[in-house]
Structures are given as C-alpha cells and as structure tokens.
Short mmCIF file of C-alpha atoms in Angstrom, two decimals:
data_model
loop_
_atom_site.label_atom_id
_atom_site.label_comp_id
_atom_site.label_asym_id
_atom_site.label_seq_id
_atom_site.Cartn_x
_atom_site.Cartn_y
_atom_site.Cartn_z
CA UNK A 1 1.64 -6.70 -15.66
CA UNK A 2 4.94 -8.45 -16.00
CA UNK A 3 7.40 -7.55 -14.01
CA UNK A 4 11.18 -8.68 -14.19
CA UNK A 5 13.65 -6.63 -11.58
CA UNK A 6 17.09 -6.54 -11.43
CA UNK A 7 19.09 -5.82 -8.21
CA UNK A 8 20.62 -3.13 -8.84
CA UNK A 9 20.68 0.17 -11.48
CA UNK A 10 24.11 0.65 -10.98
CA UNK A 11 27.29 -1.16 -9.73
CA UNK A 12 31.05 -0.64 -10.12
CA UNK A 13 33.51 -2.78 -9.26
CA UNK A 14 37.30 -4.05 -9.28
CA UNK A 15 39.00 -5.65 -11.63
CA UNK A 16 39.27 -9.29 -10.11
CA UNK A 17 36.13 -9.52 -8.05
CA UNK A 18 33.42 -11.65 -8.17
CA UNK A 19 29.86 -9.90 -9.53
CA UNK A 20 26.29 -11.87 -8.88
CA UNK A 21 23.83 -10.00 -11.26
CA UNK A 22 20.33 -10.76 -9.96
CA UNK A 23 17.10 -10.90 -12.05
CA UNK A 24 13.77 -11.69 -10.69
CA UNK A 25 10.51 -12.22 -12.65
CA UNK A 26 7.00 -12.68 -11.12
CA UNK A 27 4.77 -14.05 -14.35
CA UNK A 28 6.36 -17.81 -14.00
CA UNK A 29 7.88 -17.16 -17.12
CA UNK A 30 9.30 -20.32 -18.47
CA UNK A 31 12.19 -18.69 -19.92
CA UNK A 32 15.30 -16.38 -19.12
CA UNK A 33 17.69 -14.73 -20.72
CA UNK A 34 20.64 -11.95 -19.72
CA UNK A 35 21.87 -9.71 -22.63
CA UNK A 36 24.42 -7.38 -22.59
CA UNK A 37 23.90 -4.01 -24.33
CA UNK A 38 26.99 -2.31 -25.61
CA UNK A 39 27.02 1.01 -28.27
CA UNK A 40 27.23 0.16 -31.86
CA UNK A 41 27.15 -3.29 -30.91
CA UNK A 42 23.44 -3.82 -29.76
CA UNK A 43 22.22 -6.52 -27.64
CA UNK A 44 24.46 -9.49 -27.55
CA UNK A 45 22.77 -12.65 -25.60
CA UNK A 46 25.13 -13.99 -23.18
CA UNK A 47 23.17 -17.47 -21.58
CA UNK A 48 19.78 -17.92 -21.18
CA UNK A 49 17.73 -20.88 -18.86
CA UNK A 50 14.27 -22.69 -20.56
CA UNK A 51 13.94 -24.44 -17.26
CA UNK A 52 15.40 -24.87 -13.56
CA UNK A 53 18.88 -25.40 -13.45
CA UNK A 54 18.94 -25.67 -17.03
CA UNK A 55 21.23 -23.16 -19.12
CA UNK A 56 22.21 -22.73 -22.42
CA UNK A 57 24.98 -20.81 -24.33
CA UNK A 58 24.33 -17.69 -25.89
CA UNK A 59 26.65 -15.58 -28.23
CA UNK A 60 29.12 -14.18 -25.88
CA UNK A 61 29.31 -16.86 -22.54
CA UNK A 62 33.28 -15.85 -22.10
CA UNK A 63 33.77 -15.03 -18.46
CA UNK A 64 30.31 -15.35 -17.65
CA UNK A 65 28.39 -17.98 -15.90
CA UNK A 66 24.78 -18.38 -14.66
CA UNK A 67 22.03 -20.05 -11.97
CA UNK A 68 18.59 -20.69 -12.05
CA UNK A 69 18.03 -22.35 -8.62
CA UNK A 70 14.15 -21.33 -8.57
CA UNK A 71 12.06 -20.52 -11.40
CA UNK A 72 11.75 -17.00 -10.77
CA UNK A 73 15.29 -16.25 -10.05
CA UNK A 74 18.22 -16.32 -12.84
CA UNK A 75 21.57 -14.51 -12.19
CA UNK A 76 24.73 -13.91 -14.14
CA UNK A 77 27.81 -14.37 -12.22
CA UNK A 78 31.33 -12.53 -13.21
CA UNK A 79 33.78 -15.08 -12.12
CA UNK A 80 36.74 -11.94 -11.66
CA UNK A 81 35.33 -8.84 -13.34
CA UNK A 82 37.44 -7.90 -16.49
CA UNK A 83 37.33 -3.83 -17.21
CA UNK A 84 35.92 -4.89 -20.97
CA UNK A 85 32.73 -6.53 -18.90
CA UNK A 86 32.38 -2.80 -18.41
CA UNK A 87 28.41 -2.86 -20.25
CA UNK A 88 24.60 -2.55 -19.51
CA UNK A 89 23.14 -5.80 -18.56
CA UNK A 90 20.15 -6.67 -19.13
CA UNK A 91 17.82 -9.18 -18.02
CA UNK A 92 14.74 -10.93 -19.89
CA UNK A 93 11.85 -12.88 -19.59
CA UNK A 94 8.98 -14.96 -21.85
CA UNK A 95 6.28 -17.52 -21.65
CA UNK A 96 8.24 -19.88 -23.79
CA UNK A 97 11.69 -19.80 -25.55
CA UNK A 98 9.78 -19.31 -29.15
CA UNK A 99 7.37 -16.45 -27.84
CA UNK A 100 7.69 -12.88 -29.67
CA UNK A 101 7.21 -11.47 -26.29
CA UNK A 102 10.64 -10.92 -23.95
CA UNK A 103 9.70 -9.08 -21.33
CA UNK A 104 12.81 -7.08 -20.19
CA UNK A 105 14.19 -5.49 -16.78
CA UNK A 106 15.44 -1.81 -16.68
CA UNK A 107 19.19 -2.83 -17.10
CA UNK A 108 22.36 -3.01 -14.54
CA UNK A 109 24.71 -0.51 -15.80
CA UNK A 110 28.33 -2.46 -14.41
CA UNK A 111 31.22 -0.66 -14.51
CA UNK A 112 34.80 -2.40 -13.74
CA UNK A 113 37.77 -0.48 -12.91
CA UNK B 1 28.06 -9.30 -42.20
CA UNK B 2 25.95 -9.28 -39.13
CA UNK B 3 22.57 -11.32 -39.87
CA UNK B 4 20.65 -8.08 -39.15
CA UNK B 5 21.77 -4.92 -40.19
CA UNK B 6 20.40 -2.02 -38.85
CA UNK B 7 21.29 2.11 -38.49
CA UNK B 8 22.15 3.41 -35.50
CA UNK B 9 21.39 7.22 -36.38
CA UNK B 10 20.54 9.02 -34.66
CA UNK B 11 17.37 10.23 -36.73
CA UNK B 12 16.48 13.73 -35.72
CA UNK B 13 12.89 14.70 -37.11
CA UNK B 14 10.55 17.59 -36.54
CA UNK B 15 7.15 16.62 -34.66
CA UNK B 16 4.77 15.93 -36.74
CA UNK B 17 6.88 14.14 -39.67
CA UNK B 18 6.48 10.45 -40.81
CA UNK B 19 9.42 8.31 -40.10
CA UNK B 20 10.86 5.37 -41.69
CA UNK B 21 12.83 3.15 -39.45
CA UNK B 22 14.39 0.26 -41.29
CA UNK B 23 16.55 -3.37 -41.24
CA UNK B 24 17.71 -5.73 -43.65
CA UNK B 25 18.53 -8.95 -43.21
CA UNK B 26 20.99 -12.42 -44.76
CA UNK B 27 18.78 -15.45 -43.15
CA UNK B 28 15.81 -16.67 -45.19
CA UNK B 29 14.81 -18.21 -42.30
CA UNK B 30 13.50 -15.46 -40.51
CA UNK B 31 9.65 -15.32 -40.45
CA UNK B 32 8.64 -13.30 -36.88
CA UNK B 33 9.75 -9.86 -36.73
CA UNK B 34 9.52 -7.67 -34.27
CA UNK B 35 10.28 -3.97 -33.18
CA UNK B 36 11.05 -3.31 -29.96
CA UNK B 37 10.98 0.61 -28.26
CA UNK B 38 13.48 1.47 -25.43
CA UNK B 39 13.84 4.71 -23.80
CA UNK B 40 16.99 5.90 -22.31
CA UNK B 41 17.98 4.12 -19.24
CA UNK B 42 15.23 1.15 -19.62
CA UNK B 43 14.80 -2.32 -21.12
CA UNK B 44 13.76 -2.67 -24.78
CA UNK B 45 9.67 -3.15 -24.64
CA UNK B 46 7.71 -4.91 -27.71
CA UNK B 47 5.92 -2.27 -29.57
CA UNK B 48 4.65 -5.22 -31.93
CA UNK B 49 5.26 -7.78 -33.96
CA UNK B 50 4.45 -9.67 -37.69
CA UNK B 51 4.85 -12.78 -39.30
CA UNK B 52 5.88 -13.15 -42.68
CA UNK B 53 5.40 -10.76 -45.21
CA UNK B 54 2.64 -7.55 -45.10
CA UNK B 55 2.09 -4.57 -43.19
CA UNK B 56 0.26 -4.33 -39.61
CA UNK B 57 -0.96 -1.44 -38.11
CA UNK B 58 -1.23 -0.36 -34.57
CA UNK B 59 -2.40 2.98 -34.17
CA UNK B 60 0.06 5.76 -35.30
CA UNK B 61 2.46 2.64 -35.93
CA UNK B 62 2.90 0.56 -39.12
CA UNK B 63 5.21 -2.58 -39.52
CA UNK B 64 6.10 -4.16 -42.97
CA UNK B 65 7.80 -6.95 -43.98
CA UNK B 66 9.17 -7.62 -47.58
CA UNK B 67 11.15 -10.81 -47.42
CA UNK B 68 11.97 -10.42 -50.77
CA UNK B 69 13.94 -7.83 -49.96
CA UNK B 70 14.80 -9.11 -46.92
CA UNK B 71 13.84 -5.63 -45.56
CA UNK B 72 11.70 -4.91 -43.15
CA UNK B 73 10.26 -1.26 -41.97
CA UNK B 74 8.62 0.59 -39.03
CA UNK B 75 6.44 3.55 -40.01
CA UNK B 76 5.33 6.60 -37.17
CA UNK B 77 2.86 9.01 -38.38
CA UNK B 78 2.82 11.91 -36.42
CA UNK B 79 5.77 11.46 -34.69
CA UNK B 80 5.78 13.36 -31.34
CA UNK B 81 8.08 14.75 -28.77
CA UNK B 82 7.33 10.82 -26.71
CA UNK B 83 8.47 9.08 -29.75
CA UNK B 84 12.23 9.63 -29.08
CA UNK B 85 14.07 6.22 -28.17
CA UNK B 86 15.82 3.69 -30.14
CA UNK B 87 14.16 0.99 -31.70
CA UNK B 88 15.37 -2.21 -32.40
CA UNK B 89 14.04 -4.72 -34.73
CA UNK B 90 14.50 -8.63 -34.00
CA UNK B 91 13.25 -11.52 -36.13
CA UNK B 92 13.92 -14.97 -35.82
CA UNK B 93 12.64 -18.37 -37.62
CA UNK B 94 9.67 -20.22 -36.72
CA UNK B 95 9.22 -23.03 -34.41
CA UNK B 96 11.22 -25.83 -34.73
CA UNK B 97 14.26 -23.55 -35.42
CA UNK B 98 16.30 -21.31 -33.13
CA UNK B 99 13.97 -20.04 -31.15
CA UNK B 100 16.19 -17.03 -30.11
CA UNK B 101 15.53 -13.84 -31.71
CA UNK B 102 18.48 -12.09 -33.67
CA UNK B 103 18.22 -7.88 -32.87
CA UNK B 104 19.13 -5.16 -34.68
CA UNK B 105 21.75 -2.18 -33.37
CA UNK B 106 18.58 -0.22 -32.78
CA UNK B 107 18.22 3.18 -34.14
CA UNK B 108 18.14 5.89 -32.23
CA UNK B 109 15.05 8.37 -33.24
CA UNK B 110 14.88 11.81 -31.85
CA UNK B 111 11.80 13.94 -32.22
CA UNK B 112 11.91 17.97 -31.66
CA UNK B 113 9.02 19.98 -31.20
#
C-alpha cells in the first residue's frame, strides 16, 4: 500500500512566520505534488517536483516555495505566513507525472492568525 | 470559465437511490478522466478512471465519458449510508501534453438511511 504522510493534521500559526509543510512518501514515487484545498474553489496545485531538487510551478506558487532534497521527502515552505494561506494542504504522490494514479496524504489543515 | 466545471451540492439522496454525479468541460484535449472519492478530513483517493469516450464499470460504480458533450458522469447504484463524500472528477490530455490533471470543485454527496 502507498503511503504518503504529512507532518502534521493541524497547525496554526502567526502572521509573519515561517511554515515547513512536510510530506513523506514510501513507494519511490517519481513524482510530487502539494495542492491546496479551499471551499468552492477545489484543489488548486501550488508546485510539484518530477525529480530531486527539481520543481516546477503550479497554478498558485505566490508566497510559496518548495524542496525535494531526497526522493521521498517534498515540503512546502511559507516564507511569512499570510492569514489568506489560511487552507487545507494537501500533499500527493505518483509513479510518473502522466499516471492517473496520485496517491494523496490526509491533508494539513493551516490556519494563520 | 474554469476548464472543468463541476457542482458543489451538496446532493442529499435516500439509500438505496441511483445517483448521477456530473462535469463538463472547455479543453478538447482532455482524454483521461478520472473520479476521485474523499471523505471528510482525508485526501481525495482514485475510485477509477477512463480514457476517451464509453462507460466503465466497477462494481456498484459506473463512469461515462461523452466528449461530444464534453460531459462526463459518475453513476452509484445503490447508494448507501458509506457513499457520502465529495467526489471530484479530474481529466487531463494524453502524453506528450500537460501531464497535470485539471479537478473539478468536487460534489459533495450525502446519503441518508
């Protein structure tokens, strides 16, 4: 079974700070992605990684950056948390970018005050 | 216009009804669709998938495709109680294009016994 796990369920934070979002997968999934999941709005992609320290633009990269250091391992990084950052992130994985398959984790819930 | 348009209910059904879930969609270039099941407070999870035009069935499930249209549809039969989520649809164009899918809102299906 797939398995992708982010670090936390929950988190709230600051206006201004600094957020690491962390997203592990154990399948050696070529590919990841972090989404953000908003009401009425759906998911939005925000960047997503087809290799090691490679990263790619999604819809929405605004205040967001990204790291894939190791293969398994791809966070999303809040340079100073914003109170409309306030969302459900989620993180996903596949085989390969074009796969029908993205396996997803249960979701960060962030909230910014 | 949003490439994929979909509602986001919510659909309230007795048990034991059929339900129609559906989304349109503006790119021609879409040829893998998918619908994807995600219960409150979890990732989205692929329920299945089709390519091109046609139906496919998977148990009390039923996906069709009518790019004519440019709509495509998710039938339950015998919708139960364990049915209730939202479910998005994504699609996105074949290789060689962007491999990233395009989702849906989702719609948000509740079943009462």
């Amino acid at each position: 079974d797939v398995k992708v796990t982010q670090s936390s369920r929950y988190l709230v934070k600051r206006t201004g700070e600094k957020v690491f979002l962390e997203c592990v997968q154990d399948m050696d999934h070529e590919n990841m992605f972090w989404y953000r999941q908003d009401p009425g709005l759906g998911l939005r992609l925000i960047y997503f990684s087809y290799d090691v320290k490679m990263k790619e633009k999604g819809d929405i990269p605004e205040g967001y950056s990204v790291s894939r250091e190791k293969k398994e391992r791809f966070s999303l990084i809040l340079e100073s948390a914003s109170t409309n950052q306030t969302s459900m992130y989620l993180c996903a994985s596949s085989l390969w970018v074009g796969g029908n398959e993205q396996f997803f984790g249960p979701g960060t819930r962030l909230t910014v005050l | 216009q949003k490439e994929v348009e979909q509602d986001p209910g919510p659909l309230s059904v007795p048990e034991g009804a059929i339900v129609s879930l559906n989304c349109t969609y503006s790119n021609s270039a879409f040829q893998y669709f998918m619908w994807y099941r995600q219960y409150s407070r979890k990732g989205p999870e692929l329920l299945m998938y089709t390519y091109s035009s046609g139906n496919k069935e998977d148990g009390r499930f039923t996906a069709q495709v009518d790019k004519s249209s440019k709509y495509i549809s998710l039938f339950i039969r015998d919708s139960q109680p364990s049915d209730s989520a939202t479910y998005l649809c994504a699609m996105r164009p074949p290789s060689g294009g962007s491999y990233i899918p395009t989702f849906g809102r989702g719609t948000s299906l509740i079943v009462h016994p």
